[in-house]
mmCIF file of C-alpha atoms in Angstrom:
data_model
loop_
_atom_site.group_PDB
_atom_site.id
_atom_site.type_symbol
_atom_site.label_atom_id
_atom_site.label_comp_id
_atom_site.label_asym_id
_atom_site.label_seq_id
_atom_site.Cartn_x
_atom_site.Cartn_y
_atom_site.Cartn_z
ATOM 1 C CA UNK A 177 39.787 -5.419 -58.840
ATOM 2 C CA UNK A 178 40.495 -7.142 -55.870
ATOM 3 C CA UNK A 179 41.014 -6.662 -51.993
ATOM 4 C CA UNK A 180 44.095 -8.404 -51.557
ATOM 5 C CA UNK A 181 43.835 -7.755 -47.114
ATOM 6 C CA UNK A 182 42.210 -10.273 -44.571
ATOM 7 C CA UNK A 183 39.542 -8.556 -42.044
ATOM 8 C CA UNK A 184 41.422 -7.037 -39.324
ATOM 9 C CA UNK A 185 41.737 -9.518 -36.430
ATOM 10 C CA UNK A 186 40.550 -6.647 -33.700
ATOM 11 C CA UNK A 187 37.737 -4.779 -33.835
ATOM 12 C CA UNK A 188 38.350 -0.827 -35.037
ATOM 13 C CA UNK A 189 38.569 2.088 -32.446
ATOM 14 C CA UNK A 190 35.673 4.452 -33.126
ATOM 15 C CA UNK A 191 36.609 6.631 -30.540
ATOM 16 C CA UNK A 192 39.224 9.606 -32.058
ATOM 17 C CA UNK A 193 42.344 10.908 -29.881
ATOM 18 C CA UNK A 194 42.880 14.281 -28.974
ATOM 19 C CA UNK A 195 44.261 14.782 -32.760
ATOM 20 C CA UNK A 196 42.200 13.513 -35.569
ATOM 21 C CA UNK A 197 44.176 11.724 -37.726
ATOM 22 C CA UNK A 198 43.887 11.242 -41.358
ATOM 23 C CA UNK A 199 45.371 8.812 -43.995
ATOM 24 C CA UNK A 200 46.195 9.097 -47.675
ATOM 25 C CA UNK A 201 47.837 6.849 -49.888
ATOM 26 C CA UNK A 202 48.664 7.254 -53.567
ATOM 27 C CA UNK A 203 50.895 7.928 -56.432
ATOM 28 C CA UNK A 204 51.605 11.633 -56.160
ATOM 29 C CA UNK A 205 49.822 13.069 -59.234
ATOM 30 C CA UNK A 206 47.666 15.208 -59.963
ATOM 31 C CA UNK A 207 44.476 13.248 -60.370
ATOM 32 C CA UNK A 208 44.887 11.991 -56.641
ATOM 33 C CA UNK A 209 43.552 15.247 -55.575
ATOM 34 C CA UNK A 210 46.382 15.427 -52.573
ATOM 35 C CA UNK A 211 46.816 18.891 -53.062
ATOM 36 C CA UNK A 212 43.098 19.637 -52.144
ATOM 37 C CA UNK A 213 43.690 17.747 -49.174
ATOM 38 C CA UNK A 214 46.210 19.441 -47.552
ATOM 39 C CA UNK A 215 44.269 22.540 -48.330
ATOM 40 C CA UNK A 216 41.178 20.872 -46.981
ATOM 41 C CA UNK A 217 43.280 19.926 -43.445
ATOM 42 C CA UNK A 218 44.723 23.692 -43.400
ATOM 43 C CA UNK A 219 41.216 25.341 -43.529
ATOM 44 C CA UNK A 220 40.406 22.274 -40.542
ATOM 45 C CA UNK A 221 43.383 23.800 -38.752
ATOM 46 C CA UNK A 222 42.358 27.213 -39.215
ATOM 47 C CA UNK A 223 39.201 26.611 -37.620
ATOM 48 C CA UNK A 224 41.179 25.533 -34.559
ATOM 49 C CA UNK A 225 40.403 21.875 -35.043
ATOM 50 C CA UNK A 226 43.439 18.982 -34.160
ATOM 51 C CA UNK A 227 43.942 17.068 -37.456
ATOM 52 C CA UNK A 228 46.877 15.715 -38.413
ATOM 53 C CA UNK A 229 47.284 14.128 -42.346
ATOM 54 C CA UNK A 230 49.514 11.150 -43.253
ATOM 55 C CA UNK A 231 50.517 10.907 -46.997
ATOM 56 C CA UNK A 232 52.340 7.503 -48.341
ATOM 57 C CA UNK A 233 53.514 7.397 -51.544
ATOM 58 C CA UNK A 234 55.567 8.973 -53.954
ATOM 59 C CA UNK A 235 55.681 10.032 -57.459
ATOM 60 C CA UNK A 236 56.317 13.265 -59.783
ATOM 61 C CA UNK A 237 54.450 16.069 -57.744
ATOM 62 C CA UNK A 238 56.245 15.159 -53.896
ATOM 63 C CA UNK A 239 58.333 17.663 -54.119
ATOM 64 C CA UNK A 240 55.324 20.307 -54.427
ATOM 65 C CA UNK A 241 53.296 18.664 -51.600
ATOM 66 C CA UNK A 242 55.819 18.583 -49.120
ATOM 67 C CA UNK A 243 55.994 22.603 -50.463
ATOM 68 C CA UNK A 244 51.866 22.981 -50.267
ATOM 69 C CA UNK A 245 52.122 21.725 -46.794
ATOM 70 C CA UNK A 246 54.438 23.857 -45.347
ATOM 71 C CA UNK A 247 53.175 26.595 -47.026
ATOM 72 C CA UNK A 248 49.584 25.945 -45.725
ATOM 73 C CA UNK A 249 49.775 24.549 -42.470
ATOM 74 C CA UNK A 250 53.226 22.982 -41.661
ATOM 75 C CA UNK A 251 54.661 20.147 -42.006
ATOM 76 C CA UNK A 252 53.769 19.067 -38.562
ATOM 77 C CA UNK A 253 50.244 19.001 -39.884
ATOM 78 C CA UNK A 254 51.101 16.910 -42.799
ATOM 79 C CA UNK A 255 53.548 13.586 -42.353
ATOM 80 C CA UNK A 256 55.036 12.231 -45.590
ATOM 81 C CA UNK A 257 55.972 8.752 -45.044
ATOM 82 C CA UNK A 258 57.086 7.527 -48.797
ATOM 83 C CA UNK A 259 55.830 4.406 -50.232
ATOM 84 C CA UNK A 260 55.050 1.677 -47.908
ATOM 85 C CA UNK A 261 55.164 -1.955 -48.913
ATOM 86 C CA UNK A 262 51.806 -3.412 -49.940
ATOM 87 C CA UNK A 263 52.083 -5.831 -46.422
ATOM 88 C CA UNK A 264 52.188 -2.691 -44.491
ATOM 89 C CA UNK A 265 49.314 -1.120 -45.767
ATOM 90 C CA UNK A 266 46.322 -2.639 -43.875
ATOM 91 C CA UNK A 267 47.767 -2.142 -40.363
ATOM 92 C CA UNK A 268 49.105 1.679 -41.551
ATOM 93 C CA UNK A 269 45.876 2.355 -42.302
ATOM 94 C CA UNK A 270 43.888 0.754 -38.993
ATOM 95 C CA UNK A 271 46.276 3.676 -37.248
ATOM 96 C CA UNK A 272 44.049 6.493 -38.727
ATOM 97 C CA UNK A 273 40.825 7.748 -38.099
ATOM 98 C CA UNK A 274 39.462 7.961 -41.659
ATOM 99 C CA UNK A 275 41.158 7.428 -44.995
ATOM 100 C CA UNK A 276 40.787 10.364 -47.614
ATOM 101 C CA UNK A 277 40.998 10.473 -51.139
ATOM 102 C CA UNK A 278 40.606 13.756 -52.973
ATOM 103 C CA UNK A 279 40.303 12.005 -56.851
ATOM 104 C CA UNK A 280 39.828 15.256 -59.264
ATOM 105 C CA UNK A 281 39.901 15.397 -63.045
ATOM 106 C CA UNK A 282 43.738 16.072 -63.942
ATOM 107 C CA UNK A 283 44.852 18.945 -66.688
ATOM 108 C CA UNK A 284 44.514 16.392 -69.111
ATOM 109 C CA UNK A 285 41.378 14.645 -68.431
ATOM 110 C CA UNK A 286 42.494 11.949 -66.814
ATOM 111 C CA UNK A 287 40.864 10.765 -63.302
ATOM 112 C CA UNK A 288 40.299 7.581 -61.149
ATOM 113 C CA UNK A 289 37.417 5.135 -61.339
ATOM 114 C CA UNK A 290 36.997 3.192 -58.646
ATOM 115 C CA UNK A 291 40.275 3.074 -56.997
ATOM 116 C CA UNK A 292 40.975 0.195 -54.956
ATOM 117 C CA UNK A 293 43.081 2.024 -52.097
ATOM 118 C CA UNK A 294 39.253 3.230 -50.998
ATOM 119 C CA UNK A 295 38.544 -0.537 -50.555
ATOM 120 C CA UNK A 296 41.188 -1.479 -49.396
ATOM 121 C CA UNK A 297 40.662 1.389 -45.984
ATOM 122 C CA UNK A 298 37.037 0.256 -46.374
ATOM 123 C CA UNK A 299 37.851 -3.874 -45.846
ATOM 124 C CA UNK A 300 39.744 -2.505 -42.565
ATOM 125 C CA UNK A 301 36.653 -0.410 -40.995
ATOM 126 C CA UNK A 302 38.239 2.850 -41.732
ATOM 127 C CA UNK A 303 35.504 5.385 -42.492
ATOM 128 C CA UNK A 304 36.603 7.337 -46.151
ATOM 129 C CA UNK A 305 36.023 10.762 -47.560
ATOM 130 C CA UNK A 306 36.092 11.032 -51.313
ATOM 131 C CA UNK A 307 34.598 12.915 -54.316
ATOM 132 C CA UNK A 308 31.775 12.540 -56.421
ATOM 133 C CA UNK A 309 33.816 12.008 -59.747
ATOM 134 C CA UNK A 310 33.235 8.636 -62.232
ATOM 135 C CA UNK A 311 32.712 5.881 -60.406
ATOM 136 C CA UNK A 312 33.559 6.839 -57.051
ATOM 137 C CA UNK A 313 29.622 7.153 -55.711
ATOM 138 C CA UNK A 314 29.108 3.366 -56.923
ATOM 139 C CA UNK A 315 31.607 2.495 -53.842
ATOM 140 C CA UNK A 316 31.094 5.521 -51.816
ATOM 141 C CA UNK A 317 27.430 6.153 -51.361
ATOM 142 C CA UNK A 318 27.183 9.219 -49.710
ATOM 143 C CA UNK A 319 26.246 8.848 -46.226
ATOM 144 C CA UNK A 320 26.038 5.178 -46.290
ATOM 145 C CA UNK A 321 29.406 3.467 -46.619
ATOM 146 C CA UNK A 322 31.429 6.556 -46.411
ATOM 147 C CA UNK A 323 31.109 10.466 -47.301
ATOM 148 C CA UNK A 324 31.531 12.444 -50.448
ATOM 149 C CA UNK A 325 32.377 16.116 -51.184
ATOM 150 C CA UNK A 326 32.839 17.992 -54.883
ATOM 151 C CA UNK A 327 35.646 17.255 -56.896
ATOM 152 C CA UNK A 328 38.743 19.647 -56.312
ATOM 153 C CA UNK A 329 37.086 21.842 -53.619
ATOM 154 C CA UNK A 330 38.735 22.192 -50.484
ATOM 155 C CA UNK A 331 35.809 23.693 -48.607
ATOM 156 C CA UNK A 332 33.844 20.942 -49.163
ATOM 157 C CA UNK A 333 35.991 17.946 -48.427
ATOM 158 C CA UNK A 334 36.959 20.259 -44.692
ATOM 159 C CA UNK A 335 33.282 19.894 -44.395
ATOM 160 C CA UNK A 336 32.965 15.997 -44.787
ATOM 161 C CA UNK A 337 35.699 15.419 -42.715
ATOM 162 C CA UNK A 338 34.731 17.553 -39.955
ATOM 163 C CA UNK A 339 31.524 15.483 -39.760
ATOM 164 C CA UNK A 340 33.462 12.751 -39.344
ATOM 165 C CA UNK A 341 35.517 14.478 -36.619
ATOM 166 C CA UNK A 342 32.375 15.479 -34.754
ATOM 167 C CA UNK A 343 30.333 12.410 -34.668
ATOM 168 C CA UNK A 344 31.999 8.630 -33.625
ATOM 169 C CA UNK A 345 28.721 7.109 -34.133
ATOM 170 C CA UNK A 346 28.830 7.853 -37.763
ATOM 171 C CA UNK A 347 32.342 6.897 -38.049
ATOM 172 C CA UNK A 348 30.985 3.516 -36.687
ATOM 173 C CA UNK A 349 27.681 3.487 -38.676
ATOM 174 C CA UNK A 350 30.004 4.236 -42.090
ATOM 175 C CA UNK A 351 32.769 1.973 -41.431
ATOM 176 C CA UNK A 352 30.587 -1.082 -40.541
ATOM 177 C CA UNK A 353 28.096 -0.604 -43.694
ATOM 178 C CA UNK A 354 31.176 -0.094 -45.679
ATOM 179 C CA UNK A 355 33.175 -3.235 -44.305
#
């Protein structure tokens, strides 16, 4: 369980733009939790707050995202940009201003341990969001490398993310104990 991506060669940009954006990156099932994201960056929006989500990957349940977005918040607010090749991946991420994944228990039980697309955004200074589900809190300790909310509620991971939004210092402080 490897980090296959050198340490960027610049240092990370703490400071946000005038749209907050977010990254995501996983096979599109259930587990991933993407649907709780988008729901998560539609209650953001509704609050009045500039956040914008990028999704890469693909799988089964696209279709239905690209139909949650729109539904919730537009698909202005959410980008879909497919898979990207694994050499893309470091620099994609270095782009965003945090890196969330939503990782809930599926219908049938099934759920992520520790996946490695949070170390990955972590070995590139990108402060994460995740859930506290299995294993995730061994990598993610809350408020120390990165921030966690409850498994498959939306309300909650809006809430960790908008403390990212509002405070660069802990974006720094997160990133750097993280990296």
């Amino acid at each position: 369980c490897g980090v296959s991506f050198a340490p960027p060669a610049t240092s990370p940009r703490w400071e946000a733009g005038p749209v907050f954006k977010l990254a995501s990156l996983g096979r599109m099932v259930e587990k991933k939790g993407f649907d709780v994201l988008i729901a998560a960056v539609a209650l953001l929006r509704n609050k009045g707050l500039a956040v914008q989500l990028s999704l890469a990957g693909d799988g089964p349940l696209l279709s239905n995202m690209k139909l949650l977005a729109q539904q919730l918040c537009g698909l202005e607010a959410v980008l879909f940009v497919g898979s990207l090749p694994h050499h893309e991946v470091a620099a994609w991420m270095r782009q965003h201003d945090a890196f969330v994944l939503a990782c809930k228990q599926d219908s049938h039980g099934d759920m992520d341990g520790i996946p490695v697309v949070l170390m990955e955004a972590m070995s590139q200074g990108v402060p994460v969001v995740s859930t506290r589900l299995s294993g995730l809190p061994e990598l993610v300790q809350h408020q120390q490398t990165g921030l966690l909310a409850e498994p498959n509620d939306a309300a909650s991971l809006a809430q960790q993310i908008e403390a990212l939004m509002q405070s660069q210092a802990l974006r720094e402080r997160l990133a750097t104990q993280a990296q």
